[in-house]
Coordinates of N, CA and C in Angstrom, one line a residue:
X1 N -52.4 -30.1 -51.1 CA -51.9 -29.4 -49.9 C -50.8 -30.2 -49.3
X2 N -51.1 -31.5 -49.2 CA -50.1 -32.4 -48.6 C -48.8 -32.4 -49.3
X3 N -48.9 -32.4 -50.7 CA -47.6 -32.4 -51.4 C -46.8 -31.1 -51.2
X4 N -47.5 -30.0 -51.0 CA -46.8 -28.8 -50.8 C -46.1 -28.8 -49.4
X5 N -46.8 -29.4 -48.4 CA -46.2 -29.5 -47.1 C -45.0 -30.5 -47.1
X6 N -45.2 -31.5 -47.9 CA -44.1 -32.5 -48.0 C -42.9 -31.9 -48.6
X7 N -43.1 -31.1 -49.7 CA -42.0 -30.4 -50.4 C -41.3 -29.4 -49.5
X8 N -42.1 -28.7 -48.7 CA -41.5 -27.7 -47.7 C -40.7 -28.4 -46.7
X9 N -41.2 -29.5 -46.2 CA -40.5 -30.3 -45.2 C -39.2 -30.8 -45.7
X10 N -39.3 -31.4 -47.0 CA -38.1 -31.9 -47.6 C -37.1 -30.8 -47.9
X11 N -37.6 -29.6 -48.3 CA -36.7 -28.5 -48.5 C -36.0 -28.0 -47.2
X12 N -36.7 -28.0 -46.2 CA -36.2 -27.6 -44.9 C -35.1 -28.6 -44.4
X13 N -35.5 -29.9 -44.6 CA -34.5 -30.9 -44.2 C -33.2 -30.9 -45.0
X14 N -33.4 -30.6 -46.3 CA -32.2 -30.5 -47.2 C -31.4 -29.3 -46.8
X15 N -32.0 -28.2 -46.5 CA -31.3 -27.0 -46.1 C -30.5 -27.2 -44.8
X16 N -31.2 -27.8 -43.8 CA -30.5 -28.1 -42.5 C -29.3 -29.0 -42.8
X17 N -29.5 -30.0 -43.6 CA -28.4 -31.0 -43.9 C -27.3 -30.3 -44.6
X18 N -27.6 -29.4 -45.5 CA -26.5 -28.6 -46.2 C -25.8 -27.7 -45.2
X19 N -26.6 -27.0 -44.4 CA -26.0 -26.1 -43.4 C -25.1 -26.9 -42.4
X20 N -25.5 -28.1 -42.0 CA -24.7 -28.9 -41.1 C -23.4 -29.3 -41.8
X21 N -23.5 -29.7 -43.1 CA -22.3 -30.1 -43.9 C -21.4 -28.9 -44.0
X22 N -21.9 -27.7 -44.3 CA -21.1 -26.6 -44.5 C -20.3 -26.2 -43.2
X23 N -21.0 -26.3 -42.0 CA -20.4 -26.0 -40.7 C -19.3 -27.0 -40.4
X24 N -19.6 -28.3 -40.7 CA -18.6 -29.3 -40.5 C -17.4 -29.1 -41.4
X25 N -17.6 -28.8 -42.6 CA -16.5 -28.5 -43.6 C -15.7 -27.4 -43.1
X26 N -16.3 -26.3 -42.7 CA -15.6 -25.1 -42.2 C -14.8 -25.4 -40.9
X27 N -15.4 -26.2 -40.1 CA -14.7 -26.6 -38.8 C -13.5 -27.4 -39.2
X28 N -13.6 -28.4 -40.1 CA -12.5 -29.2 -40.4 C -11.4 -28.5 -41.2
X29 N -11.9 -27.5 -42.0 CA -10.9 -26.7 -42.8 C -10.0 -25.9 -42.0
X30 N -10.5 -25.2 -40.9 CA -9.7 -24.3 -40.1 C -8.7 -25.0 -39.3

C-alpha cells in the first residue's frame, strides 16, 4: 500500500513539474 501511495505521490509531483515547465515554456515562447 505504501508503494502505491509513493508512486501516486511521485506521479503527481512529476505531473506538476511537467505542467510548470510547460507553462514557463509557453510564457517564454510568446
